[in-house]
Coordinates of C-alpha atoms and ligand atoms in Angstrom, one line a residue:
Chain A
M57 CA 79.7 118.8 99.1
I58 CA 76.4 117.0 98.5
R59 CA 74.7 117.0 95.0
V60 CA 71.0 117.8 95.5
N61 CA 68.7 118.2 92.5
G62 CA 71.8 118.5 90.2
R63 CA 73.4 121.3 92.3
E64 CA 76.5 121.2 94.6
R65 CA 75.3 122.1 98.1
P66 CA 77.5 122.7 101.2
D67 CA 78.2 119.9 103.7
P68 CA 75.8 119.6 106.6
T69 CA 76.8 121.6 109.6
N70 CA 77.0 118.6 111.9
V71 CA 77.4 114.8 111.4
R72 CA 74.3 114.2 113.6
I73 CA 72.0 115.8 111.1
L74 CA 69.6 113.5 109.4
L75 CA 69.3 113.9 105.6
S76 CA 65.6 114.9 106.1
D77 CA 66.6 117.7 108.4
Y78 CA 69.4 118.8 106.3
L79 CA 67.2 119.1 103.2
R80 CA 64.5 120.9 105.1
H81 CA 66.5 123.1 107.6
E82 CA 69.8 123.8 105.8
L83 CA 68.6 123.8 102.3
G84 CA 65.0 124.9 102.7
L85 CA 63.7 122.1 100.6
T86 CA 60.5 121.7 102.7
G87 CA 58.9 119.4 100.0
T88 CA 60.5 116.5 101.8
H89 CA 58.0 115.9 104.7
V90 CA 58.8 114.4 108.0
G91 CA 56.2 112.3 109.9
C92 CA 57.5 109.5 112.1
E93 CA 61.2 109.7 111.7
H94 CA 61.6 105.9 112.2
G95 CA 61.0 104.7 108.6
V96 CA 57.3 103.7 108.9
C97 CA 55.4 106.5 107.2
G98 CA 57.4 107.1 104.0
C99 CA 56.6 110.8 103.6
C100 CA 60.4 111.6 103.8
T101 CA 61.3 109.5 100.8
V102 CA 63.8 110.9 98.4
L103 CA 65.8 109.4 95.6
L104 CA 69.4 108.5 96.2
D105 CA 71.1 107.7 92.9
G106 CA 67.7 107.3 91.5
R107 CA 66.5 104.8 94.1
P108 CA 63.9 105.7 96.7
V109 CA 65.2 105.8 100.3
R110 CA 64.0 107.1 103.6
S111 CA 65.8 110.4 104.3
C112 CA 65.0 110.2 108.0
L113 CA 67.0 106.9 108.2
M114 CA 70.3 108.3 106.7
L115 CA 72.8 110.9 108.1
A116 CA 73.2 113.8 105.7
V117 CA 77.0 113.1 105.7
Q118 CA 76.3 109.7 104.1
A119 CA 74.8 111.4 101.0
G120 CA 78.2 112.9 100.2
R121 CA 79.1 110.5 97.5
H122 CA 75.6 110.4 96.0
E123 CA 73.1 112.3 93.9
V124 CA 70.0 113.2 95.9
T125 CA 66.6 114.1 94.2
T126 CA 63.9 115.6 96.2
I127 CA 60.3 116.3 95.1
E128 CA 61.5 119.8 94.0
G129 CA 64.0 118.3 91.6
L130 CA 61.8 115.8 90.0
A131 CA 60.4 117.9 87.1
G132 CA 61.7 121.0 85.5
E133 CA 60.8 124.4 87.0
G134 CA 57.0 125.0 86.6
K135 CA 56.4 121.6 85.1
L136 CA 54.8 118.5 86.4
H137 CA 56.4 115.2 86.2
P138 CA 54.1 112.4 84.5
I139 CA 53.7 110.9 88.0
Q140 CA 52.7 114.2 89.5
Q141 CA 50.4 114.8 86.6
A142 CA 48.8 111.4 87.2
F143 CA 48.3 112.1 90.8
H144 CA 46.6 115.4 89.9
E145 CA 44.3 113.7 87.3
C146 CA 43.3 110.8 89.6
H147 CA 42.7 112.9 92.7
A148 CA 45.4 110.9 94.4
L149 CA 46.0 113.6 97.1
Q150 CA 43.9 115.7 99.4
C151 CA 46.0 117.3 102.1
G152 CA 49.2 116.4 100.3
F153 CA 51.3 115.5 103.3
C154 CA 52.1 112.1 102.1
T155 CA 52.3 113.0 98.4
P156 CA 56.1 113.8 97.9
G157 CA 56.9 110.4 99.4
F158 CA 54.4 108.5 97.4
V159 CA 55.5 110.2 94.1
L160 CA 59.2 109.5 94.7
A161 CA 58.4 105.9 95.8
V162 CA 56.4 105.5 92.6
A163 CA 59.2 106.9 90.6
G164 CA 61.4 104.1 92.0
L165 CA 58.8 101.5 91.2
L166 CA 58.4 102.7 87.6
A167 CA 62.2 102.8 87.1
K168 CA 62.3 99.1 88.0
H169 CA 59.0 98.0 86.5
R170 CA 57.8 99.9 83.4
K171 CA 54.5 98.1 83.4
P172 CA 54.0 97.0 87.1
S173 CA 51.4 94.3 88.0
D174 CA 48.8 95.1 90.4
L175 CA 50.8 93.2 93.0
E176 CA 53.9 95.2 92.2
I177 CA 52.0 98.4 92.5
D178 CA 50.7 97.4 95.9
E179 CA 54.2 96.2 97.0
G180 CA 55.6 99.5 95.7
I181 CA 53.4 101.7 97.6
S182 CA 53.0 99.5 100.7
G183 CA 55.7 101.4 102.6
N184 CA 53.9 104.7 102.4
L185 CA 51.0 105.8 104.6
C186 CA 48.3 108.1 103.5
R187 CA 45.7 109.1 106.1
C188 CA 43.2 111.0 104.1
T189 CA 43.0 110.2 100.4
G190 CA 42.8 106.5 100.5
Y191 CA 44.9 104.1 98.5
A192 CA 42.4 103.3 95.7
S193 CA 42.9 106.6 93.9
I194 CA 46.7 106.5 94.5
R195 CA 46.7 103.0 92.9
R196 CA 44.8 104.5 90.0
A197 CA 47.4 107.2 89.7
V198 CA 50.2 104.7 89.5
R199 CA 48.5 103.0 86.5
R200 CA 47.9 106.4 84.9
A201 CA 51.4 107.4 85.4
T202 CA 52.5 104.2 83.5
E203 CA 50.4 105.5 80.5
L204 CA 51.7 109.1 80.8
S205 CA 55.4 107.9 81.1
K206 CA 55.3 106.1 77.7
Chain B
M260 CA 69.2 116.8 114.9
K261 CA 67.8 113.7 116.6
P262 CA 70.6 111.2 117.1
P263 CA 72.6 111.7 120.4
P264 CA 76.2 112.9 119.8
F265 CA 78.7 110.5 118.3
E266 CA 81.9 110.6 116.5
Y267 CA 81.6 109.6 112.8
H268 CA 84.1 107.4 111.0
A269 CA 83.9 106.5 107.3
P270 CA 86.6 104.0 106.5
S271 CA 87.1 103.1 102.8
T272 CA 88.7 99.7 103.3
M273 CA 87.9 96.7 105.5
A274 CA 91.3 96.8 107.1
E275 CA 90.7 100.5 108.2
A276 CA 87.3 99.5 109.5
L277 CA 88.8 96.6 111.6
D278 CA 91.4 98.9 113.0
L279 CA 88.8 101.4 114.1
L280 CA 86.6 98.7 115.8
A281 CA 89.8 97.4 117.6
K282 CA 90.8 100.8 118.8
L283 CA 87.6 102.6 119.6
E284 CA 85.6 102.2 122.9
D285 CA 81.9 101.8 122.4
A286 CA 81.7 101.9 118.6
K287 CA 78.8 100.6 116.5
V288 CA 78.9 99.6 112.9
L289 CA 76.6 101.5 110.7
A290 CA 75.4 99.5 107.7
G291 CA 72.1 100.2 106.1
G292 CA 70.9 102.1 109.1
Q293 CA 67.4 100.9 108.8
S294 CA 67.5 99.5 112.3
L295 CA 70.3 101.5 113.9
I296 CA 69.2 105.1 112.9
P297 CA 65.6 104.5 114.3
L298 CA 67.3 103.4 117.5
L299 CA 69.5 106.6 117.5
N300 CA 66.5 108.8 116.6
F301 CA 64.7 107.4 119.6
R302 CA 67.8 107.7 121.7
L303 CA 67.5 104.0 122.5
A304 CA 71.2 103.7 121.4
S305 CA 73.9 106.1 122.0
P306 CA 77.2 104.7 120.9
A307 CA 80.3 107.0 121.2
H308 CA 81.4 106.2 117.7
L309 CA 79.8 105.1 114.5
V310 CA 81.8 103.3 111.9
D311 CA 80.1 103.7 108.6
I312 CA 80.9 100.7 106.3
N313 CA 78.9 102.1 103.3
G314 CA 82.0 103.4 101.6
I315 CA 83.8 100.1 101.6
A316 CA 83.5 98.9 98.0
E317 CA 85.2 95.5 98.7
L318 CA 82.2 94.4 100.9
E319 CA 79.7 95.0 98.1
Y320 CA 79.3 91.5 96.5
V321 CA 77.2 88.6 96.0
R322 CA 79.1 85.4 94.7
E323 CA 78.8 81.7 94.4
R324 CA 80.9 79.9 97.0
D325 CA 81.1 76.2 98.2
G326 CA 77.8 75.3 96.5
G327 CA 76.0 78.3 98.1
V328 CA 75.9 82.1 97.9
A329 CA 78.1 84.4 99.8
I330 CA 76.7 87.8 100.6
G331 CA 79.1 90.6 101.5
A332 CA 78.3 93.1 104.3
G333 CA 77.8 95.9 101.8
A334 CA 75.1 94.1 99.7
R335 CA 71.7 95.7 100.0
Q336 CA 68.7 93.6 100.5
S337 CA 67.0 94.8 97.3
D338 CA 70.1 94.0 95.2
V339 CA 70.4 90.5 96.7
E340 CA 66.6 89.9 96.2
D341 CA 67.0 90.6 92.5
D342 CA 70.4 88.9 92.1
K343 CA 70.3 86.1 89.4
T344 CA 72.8 84.0 91.3
V345 CA 70.7 84.1 94.5
R346 CA 67.5 83.4 92.7
R347 CA 69.0 80.3 91.0
I348 CA 70.9 78.9 93.9
C349 CA 69.1 80.1 97.0
P350 CA 65.5 81.0 96.0
L351 CA 64.5 80.7 99.6
L352 CA 66.6 83.7 100.4
A353 CA 65.1 85.7 97.5
E354 CA 61.6 84.6 98.7
A355 CA 62.3 85.8 102.2
L356 CA 63.8 89.1 101.2
G357 CA 60.5 90.0 99.4
Q358 CA 58.9 89.9 102.9
V359 CA 61.5 92.0 104.7
A360 CA 60.0 95.4 105.3
H361 CA 59.2 97.4 102.2
P362 CA 61.1 97.9 98.9
V363 CA 62.2 101.4 99.9
I364 CA 63.7 100.1 103.3
R365 CA 65.4 97.2 101.3
N366 CA 67.1 99.7 99.1
R367 CA 69.3 100.7 102.1
G368 CA 69.1 97.7 104.5
T369 CA 71.7 94.9 104.1
V370 CA 71.4 91.2 104.5
C371 CA 74.4 91.1 107.0
G372 CA 72.9 94.0 109.0
S373 CA 69.7 92.1 109.5
L374 CA 71.6 89.0 110.7
A375 CA 73.9 91.2 113.1
H376 CA 70.9 93.0 114.5
A377 CA 69.5 89.5 115.6
D378 CA 65.9 90.6 115.8
P379 CA 63.9 87.6 116.9
A380 CA 61.0 88.5 114.6
A381 CA 63.2 89.0 111.5
E382 CA 63.0 86.7 108.5
L383 CA 66.7 86.4 107.5
P384 CA 68.0 84.9 110.7
A385 CA 65.5 82.1 110.4
V386 CA 66.4 81.6 106.8
L387 CA 70.1 81.3 107.7
L388 CA 69.1 78.7 110.4
A389 CA 66.7 76.7 108.3
A390 CA 69.2 76.6 105.5
G391 CA 72.2 75.7 107.8
G392 CA 74.2 78.7 106.8
E393 CA 77.0 80.5 108.6
V394 CA 78.5 84.0 108.9
V395 CA 82.1 85.1 108.6
A396 CA 83.3 87.5 111.3
R397 CA 86.5 89.3 111.2
S398 CA 88.6 91.5 113.5
V399 CA 92.3 92.4 113.7
R400 CA 92.7 89.2 115.8
G401 CA 91.7 87.1 112.7
E402 CA 88.6 85.5 111.0
R403 CA 86.2 82.9 112.3
R404 CA 83.1 81.2 110.9
I405 CA 80.1 81.0 113.1
T406 CA 77.2 78.6 112.2
A407 CA 73.7 80.0 112.4
Q408 CA 73.0 77.7 115.3
D409 CA 75.9 79.3 117.4
F410 CA 75.3 82.8 116.1
F411 CA 72.0 83.9 117.5
K412 CA 72.2 84.3 121.3
G413 CA 69.2 86.2 122.4
V414 CA 66.9 89.1 121.7
F415 CA 69.2 91.5 119.5
D416 CA 72.1 89.5 120.8
S417 CA 74.6 87.6 118.6
A418 CA 77.9 85.9 119.1
L419 CA 79.8 88.9 117.5
E420 CA 82.4 90.5 119.7
A421 CA 82.6 94.3 119.9
D422 CA 85.7 94.5 117.6
E423 CA 84.2 92.1 115.0
L424 CA 82.7 93.0 111.7
L425 CA 80.4 90.5 110.1
V426 CA 82.0 90.5 106.7
E427 CA 79.9 87.8 104.9
A428 CA 77.0 85.6 105.2
W429 CA 76.8 82.2 103.5
F430 CA 73.6 80.6 102.5
P431 CA 73.8 77.0 101.3
A432 CA 71.9 76.1 98.1
T433 CA 68.2 75.6 98.5
T434 CA 67.5 71.9 97.8
G435 CA 64.0 70.6 97.8
P436 CA 60.8 72.4 98.6
F437 CA 61.1 75.7 100.4
A438 CA 58.8 78.3 101.9
L439 CA 58.7 81.5 103.9
V440 CA 55.4 82.1 105.5
E441 CA 54.5 84.7 108.2
E442 CA 51.6 86.5 109.6
S443 CA 51.8 90.2 110.5
R444 CA 49.2 92.9 111.4
R445 CA 50.1 95.0 108.4
H446 CA 51.9 94.1 105.2
G447 CA 55.7 94.7 105.7
D448 CA 55.5 94.8 109.4
F449 CA 57.7 92.5 111.6
A450 CA 55.9 89.1 111.8
L451 CA 53.8 88.0 114.8
A452 CA 55.1 84.5 113.9
G453 CA 56.8 83.0 110.9
A454 CA 58.2 79.8 109.5
A455 CA 61.1 79.2 107.1
R456 CA 61.4 75.8 105.4
S457 CA 64.3 74.5 103.5
G458 CA 63.7 71.0 102.4
D459 CA 62.9 69.0 105.6
R460 CA 64.3 71.7 107.9
L461 CA 62.1 74.2 109.6
A462 CA 63.1 77.3 111.6
L463 CA 60.5 79.4 113.4
F464 CA 60.8 83.2 114.1
G465 CA 58.8 85.6 116.3
V466 CA 58.1 83.0 118.9
A467 CA 61.3 82.8 121.0
P468 CA 64.2 85.0 121.8
T469 CA 66.1 83.7 118.7
P470 CA 65.0 81.9 115.7
V471 CA 64.5 78.2 116.6
L472 CA 64.7 74.9 114.7
A473 CA 61.5 72.9 115.0
D474 CA 60.1 69.5 114.3
P475 CA 57.7 69.9 111.3
T476 CA 55.4 67.2 112.8
D477 CA 55.2 69.0 116.2
P478 CA 56.3 72.5 115.6
S479 CA 55.2 74.2 118.8
H480 CA 56.7 71.6 121.0
G481 CA 58.6 73.2 123.9
L482 CA 57.8 76.8 122.7
S483 CA 56.6 79.5 125.1
P484 CA 56.3 82.6 123.1
S485 CA 55.8 85.9 124.8
G486 CA 52.6 87.9 124.5
D487 CA 52.2 91.6 123.7
L488 CA 49.5 94.1 122.4
E489 CA 49.5 92.4 119.0
A490 CA 49.3 88.7 119.9
T491 CA 48.9 86.5 123.0
P492 CA 51.2 83.6 123.5
A493 CA 48.3 81.2 122.6
F494 CA 47.6 83.1 119.4
R495 CA 51.3 82.8 118.5
L496 CA 51.2 79.0 119.1
H497 CA 48.1 78.8 116.9
L498 CA 49.9 80.7 114.2
V499 CA 52.8 78.4 114.3
E500 CA 50.7 75.4 113.6
V501 CA 48.8 77.0 110.8
L502 CA 51.9 78.5 109.2
V503 CA 53.9 75.3 109.4
R504 CA 51.0 73.4 107.9
R505 CA 51.1 75.9 105.0
A506 CA 54.8 75.7 104.6
F507 CA 54.8 72.0 104.3
A508 CA 51.6 71.8 102.1
S509 CA 53.5 72.5 98.9
Ligands
LIG209 C1 59.7 100.4 108.6 C2 60.7 99.3 108.8 C3 60.2 98.0 108.7 C4 61.1 96.9 108.9 N1 60.5 95.6 108.7 C5 61.3 94.6 108.8 C6 60.9 93.2 108.7 O1 59.6 93.0 108.4 N2 61.7 92.2 108.8 C7 63.1 92.4 109.1 O2 63.8 91.5 109.2 N3 63.6 93.6 109.2 C8 62.8 94.7 109.1 N4 63.2 96.0 109.3 C9 64.7 96.1 109.6 C10 65.5 96.1 108.3 O3 65.4 94.9 107.6 C11 67.0 96.4 108.6 O4 67.5 96.9 107.4 C12 67.9 95.4 109.2 O5 67.3 94.8 110.3 C13 69.2 96.0 109.7 O6 70.0 96.0 108.5 P1 70.9 97.4 108.2 O7 71.8 97.0 107.2 O8 69.9 98.5 108.1 O9 71.7 97.5 109.6 P2 71.9 98.8 110.6 O10 70.7 99.4 111.0 O11 73.0 99.6 110.0 O12 72.5 98.0 111.8 C14 71.8 97.2 112.7 C15 72.7 96.6 113.8 O13 73.5 95.6 113.3 C16 74.9 96.0 113.5 N5 75.6 95.7 112.2 C17 75.1 96.0 110.9 N6 76.0 95.5 110.1 C18 77.0 94.9 110.7 C19 78.1 94.2 110.3 N7 78.4 94.0 109.0 N8 79.0 93.7 111.3 C20 78.7 94.0 112.6 N9 77.6 94.6 113.0 C21 76.8 95.0 112.1 C22 74.8 97.5 113.8 O14 75.9 98.0 114.6 C23 73.6 97.6 114.5 O15 73.7 97.2 115.8 C24 62.4 97.1 109.1 C25 62.9 98.4 109.2 C26 62.0 99.4 109.1 C27 62.7 100.9 109.2
LIG210 S1 59.6 110.4 108.4 FE1 60.8 109.1 107.4 S2 59.5 107.4 107.2 FE2 58.3 108.6 108.4
LIG211 S1 46.9 113.1 101.0 FE1 46.7 113.5 103.1 S2 47.8 111.9 104.1 FE2 47.7 111.4 102.0

């Protein structure tokens, strides 16, 4: 059993399955995106016991003892998490391909630093690539998220 | 499903892990997976067995030992970076960890995994060398301590035997001025060249098959770094001079 977004889900069908593919193909949670599959782009980021990790760099079986949170599980049904709200308000997404990864990386950043400095923000999002929106509005969204999370 | 076929083992004690490593042909230790899983995804590695050490609680520690800090094989880079004992005793290690990849990668990657991987462009091997640290390797045959100078053998090659687990890394206390400076194309990338300073000792990385000790007054002496798409040998030598000047300016 693997706990994903608060629910017990069946074990992966094969030990070779990456956590990213397990979430997408076996659970249908396609909000976790897959780009490079070697840890560089960040769009597959999920929370493992509340900390952001790359789901393309873990085997699904390794999540067995842990709680996985994907973008689908961040806010309640039909609601936006403050970070999602901030991305919406600050136009921090265009195509949205990178967005789930950014939002979850920012969730990890804000869990560690409630009021991150500019440097901490840059450090926190430096592992995620966005190819169309640009980082200025994503940075703004992180600042806005700290206000909305109060 | 990207990784090639392998048999998966998840021991819950160190003794069990050592037994598996002694018994299995062509086994690889899976620590943070931040280097090994990309290699599997690209099928650049295809071990018959993976021995996952993530479930071994006894390896998850950071403690003071012999005037330095001992880091267990289960300790994640991000936890070590934030650890108060590490920041107090070995601030050079904390400083260096802040420059290893990105925070999200460090949430999984381990300090010992980075040393075992022996990437010539990695920060932590150079820190171990500059600080004069050592690693503790264990197998069913027993335990041995290997100094940094004897540990790094070549590109992705260390003194570890196939049945050995790197169970602990030991970093002596940072005394005197220290610095970890590097230059890379993008923030968080592996360095084109870098320097770790611990007091008067200097280790360079990214410019030879292993991290190397160098003379701060003539750091590029005897070096012949390789060239690639990102940097020519001459540019790497230039970086060495500039970085070492910066490291010793403070
Ligand atoms: C996008 C990205 C950027 C990165 N940038 C950097 C960077 O700038 N600098 C840097 O230094 N690293 C960087 N890394 C690599 C990262 O630091 C890895 O975490 C680290 O090199 C390996 O540690 P690991 O715990 O993930 O080991 P794994 O990937 O699990 O293992 C790596 C190798 O070491 C062996 N091994 C691991 N632990 C042990 C052990 N205890 N005993 C025996 N053998 C063992 C494995 O069998 C394997 O061969 C980056 C990685 C990614 C994905
Ligand atoms: S798909 Fe995982 S980091 Fe790019
Ligand atoms: S919104 Fe398109 S890649 Fe970031």
